[in-house]
Each structure stands twice: as C-alpha cells, then as structure tokens.
C-alpha cells in the first residue's frame, strides 16, 4: 500500500519529464551544438585522445634514461633437518634431534648514467617529435570527425527539405488529378490523359517513400556522428577562413595541413633515431654504488658482512658482429621512407585541395544558373497550366513542365548542400577545419596540458645537467629537404577567383509551394 500523498507522485514525475523533453526538443539545435557534443562523446575521437596521452608517456620513459635506477634484492631461507639417533646407553631408545640453519641477505644497487654517447638525448628528442606528430594525427582525426558531423547535419537538413518537396509534388499532382477527373467526366480529356496523370502521381508517391527512407538513413548517420537524434536544426552557418585566392589556399595547406605536419614530425623522429643508432657504438659513462648485507656463513647468524661499493664505469663496444652497422642502415632507410612520405602527403593534400577548390567554383557557378533556371521553369509551369485550360497545351505538356520544375528545385537544394560540403573539404585540405574555427565558443581539446602534467610529474632535478653532458655528443642531424615538385610549375591548375558564397537561409524562399494554381 502506498504511503499517503504518494499516489500522485509518479504521474507528476512523468508529466514533468515529458515537459522537460518537449522543451528540449523545441529548442533549436545549431551546428556548433552538434560539434560540441561530438567533441565530448564521439568514441573515435576520445580513443584518439587516449592514444595521444599514451604517446606522452613515451617521452617520460625516454627521459627516464637520464635518471638513476635503484634495485633492491633480498633473500632469506631456513634449512631444517631431523636426525634420529640411538645409543647403547639409552636402552635402545631412538632419539630425534633438529638442526636448523637460517640465512638472510640484502643488496641495494644504484646506477646513474652520466654520458651515453648521445643515445639518451637523441631518444628524448625523437620521443618529443613522436608526440608532436601524434598531435597532428589527432588534429587530422578531429577534422575527419568534424567533417562527418557537418556532413550528417547537412544531410538531415537536405533530406528534410527533399521530403517536403516530394510531399508538395504529390499535393500538386493530386490537385491536377482532380482537375483531369472533372474534365474526363465531361469528355474534355481522354483516358490517356487520365492514366498519364495517375501514373505521375504514383511515381511521386514512390519518390516520397524514397525521400523518407533517405531521411532515416541521414538521421542514423547523425546519431553515429553526434551521439543523439537530430532535433529542430538551424540553417547551416557561414564557414570562416576561406581565402579569396587559390594561391593563399595552397600556401595555407603547405604550412597548416595536419597530414603534412604529421609526416614532417615523423621524419624528424626517425632522423634523430639515425643519430641514436650511430651513437650506440660510442663511449658509455656511468657511476653507481651498492650496499649489501649477508651472513659470514650460513650457520653464523650473528656474524654478518656489510659492504659498500662505489663504481665509475666506462664502456665501449669493440665488435658487434655487424649488428651496429645493420641498425644504422635500418634507421637510415626508415628516415628515407619518412622523408618520401612528406612528399607523398604533400601531393595528396595538393590534389585534394585543387579538386575541392575547382568543385567549389563549379558548384557556385551552377547555383547561379539554377536560380535563373528555376525562375524560368516556374514561369513555364504556370504558363502551361493556363494554356492547358484554354486548350493550346496538352496534359502531357503540363505534367512535363511540373516535373522539370520540381526536378530543378531538387537539384538546387542538392547543389546548395554539395557546395557547403565542398567548402568543408577546402578548409580541411588547408588545415583550418577545427571546431573553434567554426565557432569560438566550442572548447577545443588541449593535448599540451596532459603532456605538461605527465612530464612535470616525473622530472628530476639533475636531468638538465645530465642531458647537457649527453648532448655534447654531436650536432642535430640535418634533413634532406623533401620534394616540393607539386608546389612549383607542376602545381595543378585551379580556378583563381570564386563566385560569391550562397547562404543556406536563402533556400527557405524556394521551399514554399508554388503560389499559382
């Protein structure tokens, strides 16, 4: 039995939750909202950040080579024996005696490298370059996720509009079918006109079903990218950062694109590891000390040996059976591969940018023509309806004019959508597709904070001195410049100027049904 006053609690809670849900659904959702949510919840993006934090630990591990190592070993054992004895003086009785031997030992060993021939210093620098490359990989991943979010957002908007257009087409054809039925009743049109109108109506219903299915697919992609069902979506905002000239776009891509920068930092890391491999054959200097305590003999528990040792060690490999030379050659080929990958990344970026830029110019010019085409086809459709009523146009002419008008409207909406996503592709190729670039209110992920936290936590006071000694092994290895063959005279041709960008909000005027009947 429910306590007094509790009978209305459950219905009231349900009503309150429903009201809150309705209020949330009524609030318009912006592209910045979708991006912010994806930044917080997208599993692929969160996994990429975890990978980068794991990469930060490599730097800590590399720097730990400059610090001391302390080893503790302790052991203890007890050996017990039972001996049975008999004696003539004990009336044949057997006696048992126990003998035990205890033994404990303790040893502590300390070792501190002073000079590794440059190995430790180069590995630290290489690990730092790995971290910098990882940050660029994360930037590339963020741009990819951001592109998926924008695409999903734009797809939902487009397919919702296409569903509306398909429904409008059915409404228009139903009105036309009623008009044909009335004319057929008085023998003003033939059965062929009637069948043609009904066939077009059935085709329009099929188009509506297809549009609704495409909308469901777009909403599913939105959930996968953003993490929630799309609500009432605001029109797509303008995208800042798009340059006026193609030369500025290519310059930005060469310096800001994360794919190119990741390849450059990766090459830097492998170049440093070439120097590290060469330094492995050098002189190694370290100091150490040890403390040990053990019994003088297993059966003398109270007599112990306590010793202290201090060591200064200098070592150098004299012969490694070719292992050292092989590792150097391997490191050189790794660096050669990474240097070529810079050129390959640059080629891919230049190709993607040139294609996206040309597609953007093409779609903007098509949009200008589609605006004019749609205006003319609206006039053609209206004229065909009026002329059909006075008998100088056939039903087939009117249906064709209506179909062409609706097809051009769909093409206009599709081209608006494609033009916007092409802008996204241009910004991505330039390296300017970041959440904070689209909306400054979006809080970006700062990998520097995590790196600073873990690197400061493991710092030792004398690391700087040891690293300075180790850095005296040799200068920073030089890099052969990667090929820039696609940024000179061989750069792909691209349209220099761009027509004015369209605004997504302009589509609202075209979404309304025709004003004429």
Short mmCIF file of C-alpha atoms in Angstrom, two decimals:
data_model
loop_
_atom_site.label_atom_id
_atom_site.label_comp_id
_atom_site.label_asym_id
_atom_site.label_seq_id
_atom_site.Cartn_x
_atom_site.Cartn_y
_atom_site.Cartn_z
CA UNK A 1 0.00 0.00 0.00
CA UNK A 2 1.40 3.39 -0.99
CA UNK A 3 2.04 5.95 1.75
CA UNK A 4 -0.41 8.87 1.93
CA UNK A 5 0.25 11.58 -0.61
CA UNK A 6 2.35 9.31 -2.89
CA UNK A 7 -0.41 8.38 -5.33
CA UNK A 8 0.08 11.46 -7.45
CA UNK A 9 3.91 11.47 -7.37
CA UNK A 10 4.52 9.07 -10.27
CA UNK A 11 2.08 10.78 -12.70
CA UNK A 12 3.51 14.17 -11.78
CA UNK A 13 7.09 12.98 -12.33
CA UNK A 14 6.16 11.51 -15.71
CA UNK A 15 4.43 14.73 -16.70
CA UNK A 16 7.45 16.77 -15.59
CA UNK A 17 9.85 14.59 -17.57
CA UNK A 18 7.62 14.84 -20.64
CA UNK A 19 7.53 18.62 -20.31
CA UNK A 20 11.30 18.82 -19.99
CA UNK A 21 11.75 16.54 -23.01
CA UNK A 22 9.35 18.64 -25.03
CA UNK A 23 11.18 21.79 -24.03
CA UNK A 24 14.50 20.26 -25.07
CA UNK A 25 13.06 19.12 -28.38
CA UNK A 26 11.60 22.57 -29.03
CA UNK A 27 14.98 24.27 -28.65
CA UNK A 28 16.65 24.79 -31.98
CA UNK A 29 19.91 22.88 -32.37
CA UNK A 30 22.81 24.62 -34.09
CA UNK A 31 25.81 23.17 -35.87
CA UNK A 32 28.01 24.41 -33.01
CA UNK A 33 25.87 22.39 -30.57
CA UNK A 34 26.34 19.24 -32.65
CA UNK A 35 30.10 19.77 -32.91
CA UNK A 36 30.45 20.45 -29.18
CA UNK A 37 28.55 17.27 -28.34
CA UNK A 38 30.62 15.21 -30.76
CA UNK A 39 33.82 16.62 -29.24
CA UNK A 40 32.66 15.37 -25.85
CA UNK A 41 31.18 11.98 -26.74
CA UNK A 42 32.46 10.68 -30.10
CA UNK A 43 34.19 7.35 -29.28
CA UNK A 44 36.67 7.51 -32.16
CA UNK A 45 37.78 10.99 -31.13
CA UNK A 46 38.06 10.03 -27.46
CA UNK A 47 40.10 6.98 -28.45
CA UNK A 48 42.44 9.19 -30.47
CA UNK A 49 42.98 11.43 -27.45
CA UNK A 50 43.74 8.37 -25.33
CA UNK A 51 46.31 7.26 -27.93
CA UNK A 52 47.99 10.64 -27.71
CA UNK A 53 48.10 10.53 -23.91
CA UNK A 54 49.71 7.11 -24.14
CA UNK A 55 52.24 8.60 -26.57
CA UNK A 56 53.06 11.29 -24.00
CA UNK A 57 54.29 8.52 -21.71
CA UNK A 58 56.96 7.54 -24.26
CA UNK A 59 58.61 10.90 -23.67
CA UNK A 60 58.58 10.27 -19.93
CA UNK A 61 60.08 6.82 -20.48
CA UNK A 62 62.77 8.19 -22.77
CA UNK A 63 63.70 10.92 -20.32
CA UNK A 64 63.91 8.35 -17.52
CA UNK A 65 67.12 7.07 -19.18
CA UNK A 66 68.84 10.14 -17.74
CA UNK A 67 67.86 9.28 -14.19
CA UNK A 68 69.11 6.72 -11.71
CA UNK A 69 67.95 3.15 -11.30
CA UNK A 70 67.75 1.57 -7.89
CA UNK A 71 67.45 -2.20 -7.44
CA UNK A 72 66.68 -3.98 -4.21
CA UNK A 73 67.15 -7.70 -3.73
CA UNK A 74 66.59 -9.59 -0.51
CA UNK A 75 66.52 -13.27 0.26
CA UNK A 76 66.04 -15.47 3.27
CA UNK A 77 65.93 -19.19 3.78
CA UNK A 78 65.78 -21.73 6.56
CA UNK A 79 67.16 -25.24 6.30
CA UNK A 80 65.79 -27.64 8.95
CA UNK A 81 66.89 -31.25 9.40
CA UNK A 82 65.61 -34.02 11.68
CA UNK A 83 68.18 -36.60 12.79
CA UNK A 84 67.16 -39.88 14.53
CA UNK A 85 69.83 -41.33 16.87
CA UNK A 86 70.07 -44.48 19.00
CA UNK A 87 72.51 -45.17 21.84
CA UNK A 88 73.59 -48.22 23.82
CA UNK A 89 73.17 -46.20 26.98
CA UNK A 90 69.61 -45.28 26.26
CA UNK A 91 68.23 -48.84 26.42
CA UNK A 92 67.79 -48.94 22.67
CA UNK A 93 65.56 -45.93 22.52
CA UNK A 94 65.75 -43.76 19.41
CA UNK A 95 66.08 -40.02 19.92
CA UNK A 96 65.39 -37.29 17.35
CA UNK A 97 67.27 -34.04 17.13
CA UNK A 98 66.50 -30.99 14.96
CA UNK A 99 69.18 -28.86 13.31
CA UNK A 100 68.26 -25.54 11.62
CA UNK A 101 70.28 -23.08 9.56
CA UNK A 102 68.92 -19.57 8.86
CA UNK A 103 70.32 -17.27 6.21
CA UNK A 104 69.27 -13.73 5.14
CA UNK A 105 70.86 -11.32 2.69
CA UNK A 106 70.08 -7.81 1.42
CA UNK A 107 71.52 -5.88 -1.54
CA UNK A 108 70.80 -2.40 -2.91
CA UNK A 109 72.38 -1.26 -6.20
CA UNK A 110 72.28 2.31 -7.55
CA UNK A 111 73.30 3.30 -11.09
CA UNK A 112 73.33 6.77 -12.67
CA UNK A 113 74.32 7.32 -16.32
CA UNK A 114 76.48 10.37 -16.99
CA UNK A 115 77.08 10.05 -20.70
CA UNK A 116 75.51 7.71 -23.28
CA UNK A 117 77.25 8.99 -26.38
CA UNK A 118 74.11 10.91 -27.27
CA UNK A 119 71.76 7.94 -27.31
CA UNK A 120 69.54 9.12 -24.46
CA UNK A 121 69.48 12.73 -25.66
CA UNK A 122 68.50 11.75 -29.20
CA UNK A 123 65.83 9.34 -27.98
CA UNK A 124 64.31 12.09 -25.83
CA UNK A 125 64.18 14.44 -28.82
CA UNK A 126 62.80 11.68 -31.03
CA UNK A 127 60.08 10.88 -28.48
CA UNK A 128 59.17 14.55 -28.33
CA UNK A 129 58.90 14.57 -32.15
CA UNK A 130 56.68 11.50 -31.89
CA UNK A 131 54.39 13.42 -29.54
CA UNK A 132 54.26 16.38 -31.93
CA UNK A 133 53.44 14.03 -34.81
CA UNK A 134 50.73 12.41 -32.68
CA UNK A 135 49.16 15.80 -32.05
CA UNK A 136 48.93 16.39 -35.79
CA UNK A 137 47.40 12.94 -36.25
CA UNK A 138 44.80 13.90 -33.65
CA UNK A 139 44.17 17.18 -35.50
CA UNK A 140 43.59 15.20 -38.67
CA UNK A 141 41.24 12.88 -36.80
CA UNK A 142 39.36 15.83 -35.34
CA UNK A 143 38.97 17.32 -38.82
CA UNK A 144 37.66 13.99 -40.11
CA UNK A 145 35.13 13.69 -37.27
CA UNK A 146 34.17 17.34 -37.72
CA UNK A 147 33.61 16.73 -41.41
CA UNK A 148 31.41 13.75 -40.58
CA UNK A 149 29.35 15.85 -38.14
CA UNK A 150 28.89 18.67 -40.66
CA UNK A 151 28.01 16.18 -43.40
CA UNK A 152 25.46 14.44 -41.17
CA UNK A 153 23.96 17.79 -40.13
CA UNK A 154 23.73 18.97 -43.75
CA UNK A 155 22.31 15.61 -44.89
CA UNK A 156 19.49 15.80 -42.36
CA UNK A 157 18.63 19.36 -43.41
CA UNK A 158 18.72 18.42 -47.10
CA UNK A 159 16.65 15.27 -46.78
CA UNK A 160 14.05 17.01 -44.63
CA UNK A 161 13.69 19.61 -47.37
CA UNK A 162 13.52 16.91 -50.04
CA UNK A 163 10.72 15.17 -48.11
CA UNK A 164 8.85 18.48 -48.04
CA UNK A 165 9.39 19.00 -51.78
CA UNK A 166 8.25 15.43 -52.52
CA UNK A 167 5.10 15.97 -50.46
CA UNK A 168 4.44 19.26 -52.28
CA UNK A 169 4.78 17.44 -55.58
CA UNK A 170 2.16 14.91 -54.51
CA UNK A 171 -0.20 17.70 -53.43
CA UNK A 172 0.20 19.44 -56.79
CA UNK A 173 -0.38 16.22 -58.73
CA UNK A 174 -3.43 15.35 -56.65
CA UNK A 175 -4.95 18.72 -57.48
CA UNK A 176 -4.12 18.14 -61.12
CA UNK A 177 -5.60 14.65 -60.97
CA UNK A 178 -8.86 16.05 -59.60
CA UNK A 179 -8.93 18.57 -62.44
CA UNK A 180 -8.32 15.84 -65.03
CA UNK A 181 -11.05 13.67 -63.48
CA UNK A 182 -13.50 16.55 -63.77
CA UNK A 183 -12.56 17.12 -67.40
CA UNK A 184 -12.74 13.40 -68.13
CA UNK A 185 -16.27 13.29 -66.76
CA UNK A 186 -17.36 15.80 -69.43
CA UNK A 187 -15.16 14.24 -72.12
CA UNK A 188 -12.76 17.20 -72.37
CA UNK A 189 -9.75 14.86 -71.97
CA UNK A 190 -9.14 11.26 -72.90
CA UNK A 191 -8.47 8.18 -70.82
CA UNK A 192 -4.84 8.51 -71.84
CA UNK A 193 -4.60 11.92 -70.13
CA UNK A 194 -6.19 10.43 -67.06
CA UNK A 195 -3.80 7.45 -66.95
CA UNK A 196 -0.81 9.69 -67.53
CA UNK A 197 -1.74 11.92 -64.59
CA UNK A 198 -2.33 8.97 -62.27
CA UNK A 199 0.98 7.37 -63.30
CA UNK A 200 2.81 10.59 -62.43
CA UNK A 201 1.04 10.67 -59.06
CA UNK A 202 2.11 7.10 -58.28
CA UNK A 203 5.70 7.93 -59.27
CA UNK A 204 5.61 10.95 -56.95
CA UNK A 205 4.44 8.73 -54.08
CA UNK A 206 7.38 6.41 -54.74
CA UNK A 207 9.71 9.43 -54.67
CA UNK A 208 8.26 10.45 -51.31
CA UNK A 209 8.86 6.98 -49.87
CA UNK A 210 12.42 7.08 -51.13
CA UNK A 211 12.95 10.55 -49.67
CA UNK A 212 11.69 9.42 -46.28
CA UNK A 213 13.98 6.39 -46.33
CA UNK A 214 16.93 8.64 -47.20
CA UNK A 215 15.99 10.90 -44.29
CA UNK A 216 16.00 7.94 -41.91
CA UNK A 217 19.46 6.97 -43.17
CA UNK A 218 20.67 10.55 -42.67
CA UNK A 219 19.30 10.64 -39.13
CA UNK A 220 21.04 7.35 -38.32
CA UNK A 221 24.33 8.78 -39.61
CA UNK A 222 23.71 11.86 -37.45
CA UNK A 223 23.29 9.70 -34.35
CA UNK A 224 26.53 7.86 -35.15
CA UNK A 225 28.48 11.09 -35.61
CA UNK A 226 26.92 13.30 -32.93
CA UNK A 227 25.54 10.86 -30.37
CA UNK A 228 21.87 11.88 -30.29
CA UNK A 229 18.83 12.17 -32.53
CA UNK A 230 18.64 15.40 -34.54
CA UNK A 231 16.12 17.89 -33.22
CA UNK A 232 15.00 21.10 -34.84
CA UNK A 233 18.12 22.07 -36.78
CA UNK A 234 19.05 25.65 -37.51
CA UNK A 235 20.29 26.56 -41.02
CA UNK A 236 23.96 25.93 -41.66
CA UNK A 237 26.13 28.91 -40.67
CA UNK A 238 28.75 30.54 -42.81
CA UNK A 239 32.20 28.94 -42.65
CA UNK A 240 35.01 31.39 -41.87
CA UNK A 241 38.58 31.09 -43.06
CA UNK A 242 38.03 30.52 -46.77
CA UNK A 243 40.63 32.55 -48.74
CA UNK A 244 39.87 34.68 -51.77
CA UNK A 245 42.65 33.26 -53.95
CA UNK A 246 43.80 29.75 -54.67
CA UNK A 247 47.46 30.72 -54.02
CA UNK A 248 46.59 31.61 -50.43
CA UNK A 249 44.83 28.26 -50.08
CA UNK A 250 47.89 26.34 -51.30
CA UNK A 251 50.21 28.31 -49.01
CA UNK A 252 47.99 27.57 -46.01
CA UNK A 253 47.80 23.88 -46.86
CA UNK A 254 51.59 23.59 -47.09
CA UNK A 255 52.11 25.05 -43.62
CA UNK A 256 48.95 24.11 -41.69
CA UNK A 257 47.68 20.81 -43.04
CA UNK A 258 47.97 18.21 -40.24
CA UNK A 259 48.75 15.38 -42.65
CA UNK A 260 51.84 17.20 -43.95
CA UNK A 261 52.88 18.33 -40.48
CA UNK A 262 52.50 14.82 -39.05
CA UNK A 263 54.75 13.48 -41.84
CA UNK A 264 57.34 16.17 -41.11
CA UNK A 265 57.45 15.42 -37.38
CA UNK A 266 57.59 11.67 -38.08
CA UNK A 267 60.59 12.25 -40.36
CA UNK A 268 62.22 14.34 -37.63
CA UNK A 269 61.81 11.47 -35.16
CA UNK A 270 63.33 8.88 -37.50
CA UNK A 271 66.18 11.29 -38.35
CA UNK A 272 67.01 11.60 -34.66
CA UNK A 273 66.93 7.84 -34.32
CA UNK A 274 69.58 7.61 -37.03
CA UNK A 275 71.85 9.64 -34.77
CA UNK A 276 70.80 7.47 -31.85
CA UNK A 277 71.72 4.31 -33.74
CA UNK A 278 75.14 5.74 -34.62
CA UNK A 279 75.72 6.76 -31.00
CA UNK A 280 75.15 3.20 -29.80
CA UNK A 281 78.75 2.41 -30.72
CA UNK A 282 80.12 5.25 -28.63
CA UNK A 283 81.51 5.55 -25.14
CA UNK A 284 79.15 4.99 -22.18
CA UNK A 285 79.93 6.53 -18.78
CA UNK A 286 78.06 5.88 -15.55
CA UNK A 287 78.53 5.93 -11.83
CA UNK A 288 77.00 3.66 -9.25
CA UNK A 289 77.03 2.36 -5.77
CA UNK A 290 75.83 -0.64 -3.81
CA UNK A 291 75.15 -1.75 -0.29
CA UNK A 292 74.95 -5.39 0.78
CA UNK A 293 74.47 -7.31 4.00
CA UNK A 294 74.82 -11.08 4.31
CA UNK A 295 75.91 -13.62 6.93
CA UNK A 296 79.53 -14.64 7.14
CA UNK A 297 78.47 -18.27 6.88
CA UNK A 298 75.04 -19.94 6.79
CA UNK A 299 75.42 -21.24 10.33
CA UNK A 300 76.75 -18.00 11.80
CA UNK A 301 73.64 -15.83 12.07
CA UNK A 302 75.15 -13.22 14.32
CA UNK A 303 78.24 -12.64 12.20
CA UNK A 304 77.48 -10.60 9.06
CA UNK A 305 79.38 -8.97 6.25
CA UNK A 306 78.30 -5.41 5.41
CA UNK A 307 79.85 -3.87 2.31
CA UNK A 308 79.65 -0.56 0.45
CA UNK A 309 80.80 -0.14 -3.14
CA UNK A 310 81.20 2.89 -5.39
CA UNK A 311 81.80 2.41 -9.11
CA UNK A 312 82.81 4.56 -12.06
CA UNK A 313 82.29 2.68 -15.31
CA UNK A 314 83.42 3.49 -18.85
CA UNK A 315 82.45 1.09 -21.60
CA UNK A 316 82.57 0.88 -25.39
CA UNK A 317 81.63 -1.80 -27.86
CA UNK A 318 84.63 -3.05 -29.83
CA UNK A 319 82.91 -5.62 -32.02
CA UNK A 320 79.20 -6.41 -32.53
CA UNK A 321 79.37 -8.86 -35.47
CA UNK A 322 77.72 -6.31 -37.77
CA UNK A 323 74.73 -5.61 -35.56
CA UNK A 324 75.58 -1.95 -35.07
CA UNK A 325 76.11 -1.24 -38.77
CA UNK A 326 72.89 -3.06 -39.65
CA UNK A 327 70.87 -1.00 -37.19
CA UNK A 328 72.33 2.22 -38.59
CA UNK A 329 71.41 1.18 -42.15
CA UNK A 330 67.92 0.25 -40.97
CA UNK A 331 67.49 3.64 -39.30
CA UNK A 332 68.70 5.40 -42.45
CA UNK A 333 66.15 3.58 -44.60
CA UNK A 334 63.41 4.34 -42.09
CA UNK A 335 64.31 8.01 -42.37
CA UNK A 336 64.46 7.81 -46.16
CA UNK A 337 60.95 6.33 -46.15
CA UNK A 338 59.62 9.04 -43.86
CA UNK A 339 61.20 11.77 -45.98
CA UNK A 340 59.44 10.38 -49.05
CA UNK A 341 56.19 10.25 -47.12
CA UNK A 342 56.38 14.02 -46.65
CA UNK A 343 56.38 14.44 -50.42
CA UNK A 344 53.58 11.88 -50.75
CA UNK A 345 51.48 13.65 -48.11
CA UNK A 346 52.07 16.98 -49.84
CA UNK A 347 50.94 15.51 -53.17
CA UNK A 348 47.78 14.11 -51.63
CA UNK A 349 46.96 17.42 -49.96
CA UNK A 350 47.61 19.44 -53.11
CA UNK A 351 45.45 17.07 -55.16
CA UNK A 352 42.60 17.19 -52.62
CA UNK A 353 42.78 20.96 -52.36
CA UNK A 354 42.86 21.52 -56.11
CA UNK A 355 39.91 19.19 -56.63
CA UNK A 356 37.88 20.73 -53.80
CA UNK A 357 38.65 24.27 -54.97
CA UNK A 358 37.63 23.55 -58.56
CA UNK A 359 34.49 21.76 -57.39
CA UNK A 360 33.63 24.75 -55.21
CA UNK A 361 33.97 27.17 -58.12
CA UNK A 362 31.90 24.85 -60.33
CA UNK A 363 29.08 24.42 -57.82
CA UNK A 364 28.84 28.13 -57.13
CA UNK A 365 28.57 28.88 -60.83
CA UNK A 366 25.96 26.13 -61.19
CA UNK A 367 23.94 27.64 -58.34
CA UNK A 368 23.75 30.96 -60.17
CA UNK A 369 22.38 29.18 -63.26
CA UNK A 370 19.99 27.05 -61.22
CA UNK A 371 18.42 30.13 -59.67
CA UNK A 372 17.71 31.51 -63.12
CA UNK A 373 16.60 28.12 -64.44
CA UNK A 374 14.14 27.62 -61.59
CA UNK A 375 12.62 31.06 -62.15
CA UNK A 376 12.13 30.33 -65.85
CA UNK A 377 10.68 26.87 -65.22
CA UNK A 378 8.23 28.31 -62.69
CA UNK A 379 7.02 30.67 -65.42
CA UNK A 380 6.89 27.76 -67.90
CA UNK A 381 4.86 25.62 -65.50
CA UNK A 382 2.44 28.42 -64.70
CA UNK A 383 2.02 29.24 -68.39
CA UNK A 384 1.45 25.60 -69.30
CA UNK A 385 -1.35 25.31 -66.75
CA UNK A 386 -3.06 28.43 -68.01
CA UNK A 387 -2.68 27.47 -71.66
CA UNK A 388 -3.94 23.92 -70.96
CA UNK A 389 -7.17 25.40 -69.65
CA UNK A 390 -7.82 27.15 -72.96
CA UNK A 391 -6.79 24.10 -74.96
CA UNK A 392 -3.47 25.13 -76.50
CA UNK A 393 -1.38 22.88 -74.22
CA UNK A 394 -1.85 19.18 -73.57
CA UNK A 395 -1.89 17.33 -70.27
CA UNK A 396 1.46 15.87 -71.19
CA UNK A 397 2.95 19.37 -71.63
CA UNK A 398 1.67 20.45 -68.23
CA UNK A 399 2.96 17.34 -66.46
CA UNK A 400 6.36 17.70 -68.08
CA UNK A 401 6.61 21.35 -67.08
CA UNK A 402 5.69 20.48 -63.49
CA UNK A 403 8.19 17.61 -63.40
CA UNK A 404 11.01 19.79 -64.74
CA UNK A 405 10.19 22.48 -62.20
CA UNK A 406 10.32 20.02 -59.29
CA UNK A 407 13.48 18.36 -60.60
CA UNK A 408 15.27 21.72 -60.83
CA UNK A 409 14.16 22.60 -57.31
CA UNK A 410 15.62 19.31 -56.02
CA UNK A 411 18.83 20.00 -57.97
CA UNK A 412 19.04 23.47 -56.44
CA UNK A 413 18.76 22.11 -52.89
CA UNK A 414 21.24 19.31 -53.62
CA UNK A 415 23.76 21.75 -55.09
CA UNK A 416 23.41 24.05 -52.08
CA UNK A 417 24.22 21.05 -49.89
CA UNK A 418 27.16 19.94 -52.05
CA UNK A 419 28.59 23.48 -52.23
CA UNK A 420 28.64 23.73 -48.45
CA UNK A 421 30.36 20.37 -48.02
CA UNK A 422 32.89 21.36 -50.68
CA UNK A 423 33.75 24.40 -48.57
CA UNK A 424 34.35 21.97 -45.70
CA UNK A 425 36.68 19.94 -47.93
CA UNK A 426 38.67 23.06 -48.88
CA UNK A 427 39.08 24.08 -45.24
CA UNK A 428 40.08 20.52 -44.29
CA UNK A 429 42.76 20.44 -47.01
CA UNK A 430 44.06 23.81 -45.80
CA UNK A 431 44.25 22.57 -42.20
CA UNK A 432 41.65 25.06 -40.97
CA UNK A 433 38.78 22.72 -40.15
CA UNK A 434 38.69 22.90 -36.35
CA UNK A 435 35.73 23.35 -34.04
CA UNK A 436 36.95 26.65 -32.63
CA UNK A 437 37.43 27.97 -36.18
CA UNK A 438 33.72 27.45 -36.87
CA UNK A 439 32.50 28.75 -33.52
CA UNK A 440 34.82 30.31 -30.90
CA UNK A 441 32.51 29.11 -28.12
CA UNK A 442 33.50 25.48 -28.79
CA UNK A 443 36.17 24.47 -26.29
CA UNK A 444 38.98 22.60 -28.05
CA UNK A 445 40.94 19.72 -26.57
CA UNK A 446 44.38 20.89 -25.44
CA UNK A 447 46.88 17.99 -25.55
CA UNK A 448 49.64 20.25 -24.21
CA UNK A 449 48.03 20.20 -20.77
CA UNK A 450 48.24 16.41 -20.49
CA UNK A 451 51.83 16.38 -21.74
CA UNK A 452 52.86 19.05 -19.28
CA UNK A 453 51.22 17.18 -16.43
CA UNK A 454 52.92 13.83 -17.01
CA UNK A 455 56.31 15.29 -17.94
CA UNK A 456 56.46 17.53 -14.88
CA UNK A 457 55.43 14.72 -12.56
CA UNK A 458 58.49 12.59 -13.40
CA UNK A 459 61.12 15.37 -13.63
CA UNK A 460 64.32 15.03 -11.62
CA UNK A 461 66.46 18.00 -10.51
CA UNK A 462 69.71 16.91 -12.19
CA UNK A 463 68.23 15.78 -15.52
CA UNK A 464 69.15 19.04 -17.23
CA UNK A 465 72.84 18.68 -16.36
CA UNK A 466 72.99 15.05 -17.48
CA UNK A 467 71.15 15.87 -20.70
CA UNK A 468 73.59 18.73 -21.38
CA UNK A 469 76.53 16.36 -20.98
CA UNK A 470 74.90 13.79 -23.21
CA UNK A 471 74.01 16.42 -25.80
CA UNK A 472 77.69 17.18 -26.35
CA UNK A 473 77.91 14.05 -28.49
CA UNK A 474 77.19 15.88 -31.71
CA UNK A 475 75.03 18.39 -33.57
CA UNK A 476 71.39 17.97 -34.54
CA UNK A 477 71.26 15.73 -37.62
CA UNK A 478 70.38 17.55 -40.84
CA UNK A 479 67.49 16.60 -43.07
CA UNK A 480 67.43 16.35 -46.80
CA UNK A 481 64.57 18.60 -47.95
CA UNK A 482 61.51 16.69 -49.13
CA UNK A 483 60.40 17.11 -52.69
CA UNK A 484 58.13 20.09 -53.40
CA UNK A 485 57.60 19.20 -57.04
CA UNK A 486 53.84 19.77 -56.88
CA UNK A 487 54.05 23.30 -55.49
CA UNK A 488 56.01 24.90 -58.30
CA UNK A 489 55.34 24.91 -62.01
CA UNK A 490 53.77 21.45 -61.69
CA UNK A 491 51.07 22.59 -59.31
CA UNK A 492 47.60 21.54 -60.52
CA UNK A 493 45.68 24.25 -62.28
CA UNK A 494 42.79 25.70 -60.33
CA UNK A 495 40.27 28.47 -60.79
CA UNK A 496 41.65 31.55 -59.10
CA UNK A 497 38.56 33.57 -58.22
CA UNK A 498 35.38 32.25 -56.62
CA UNK A 499 31.80 33.49 -57.09
CA UNK A 500 30.10 34.89 -54.03
CA UNK A 501 29.12 32.20 -51.48
CA UNK A 502 25.41 31.34 -51.18
CA UNK A 503 23.55 31.36 -47.90
CA UNK A 504 21.62 28.33 -46.70
CA UNK A 505 18.89 30.58 -45.32
CA UNK A 506 18.10 31.65 -48.92
CA UNK A 507 16.61 28.19 -49.54
CA UNK A 508 13.60 28.96 -47.34
CA UNK A 509 12.07 31.05 -50.14
CA UNK A 510 12.31 28.11 -52.56
CA UNK A 511 10.84 25.59 -50.12
CA UNK A 512 7.39 27.18 -50.23
CA UNK A 513 4.94 25.62 -52.71
CA UNK A 514 4.18 27.49 -55.95
CA UNK A 515 1.89 30.47 -55.43
CA UNK A 516 -0.01 29.77 -58.65
CA UNK A 517 -2.64 27.08 -59.17
#
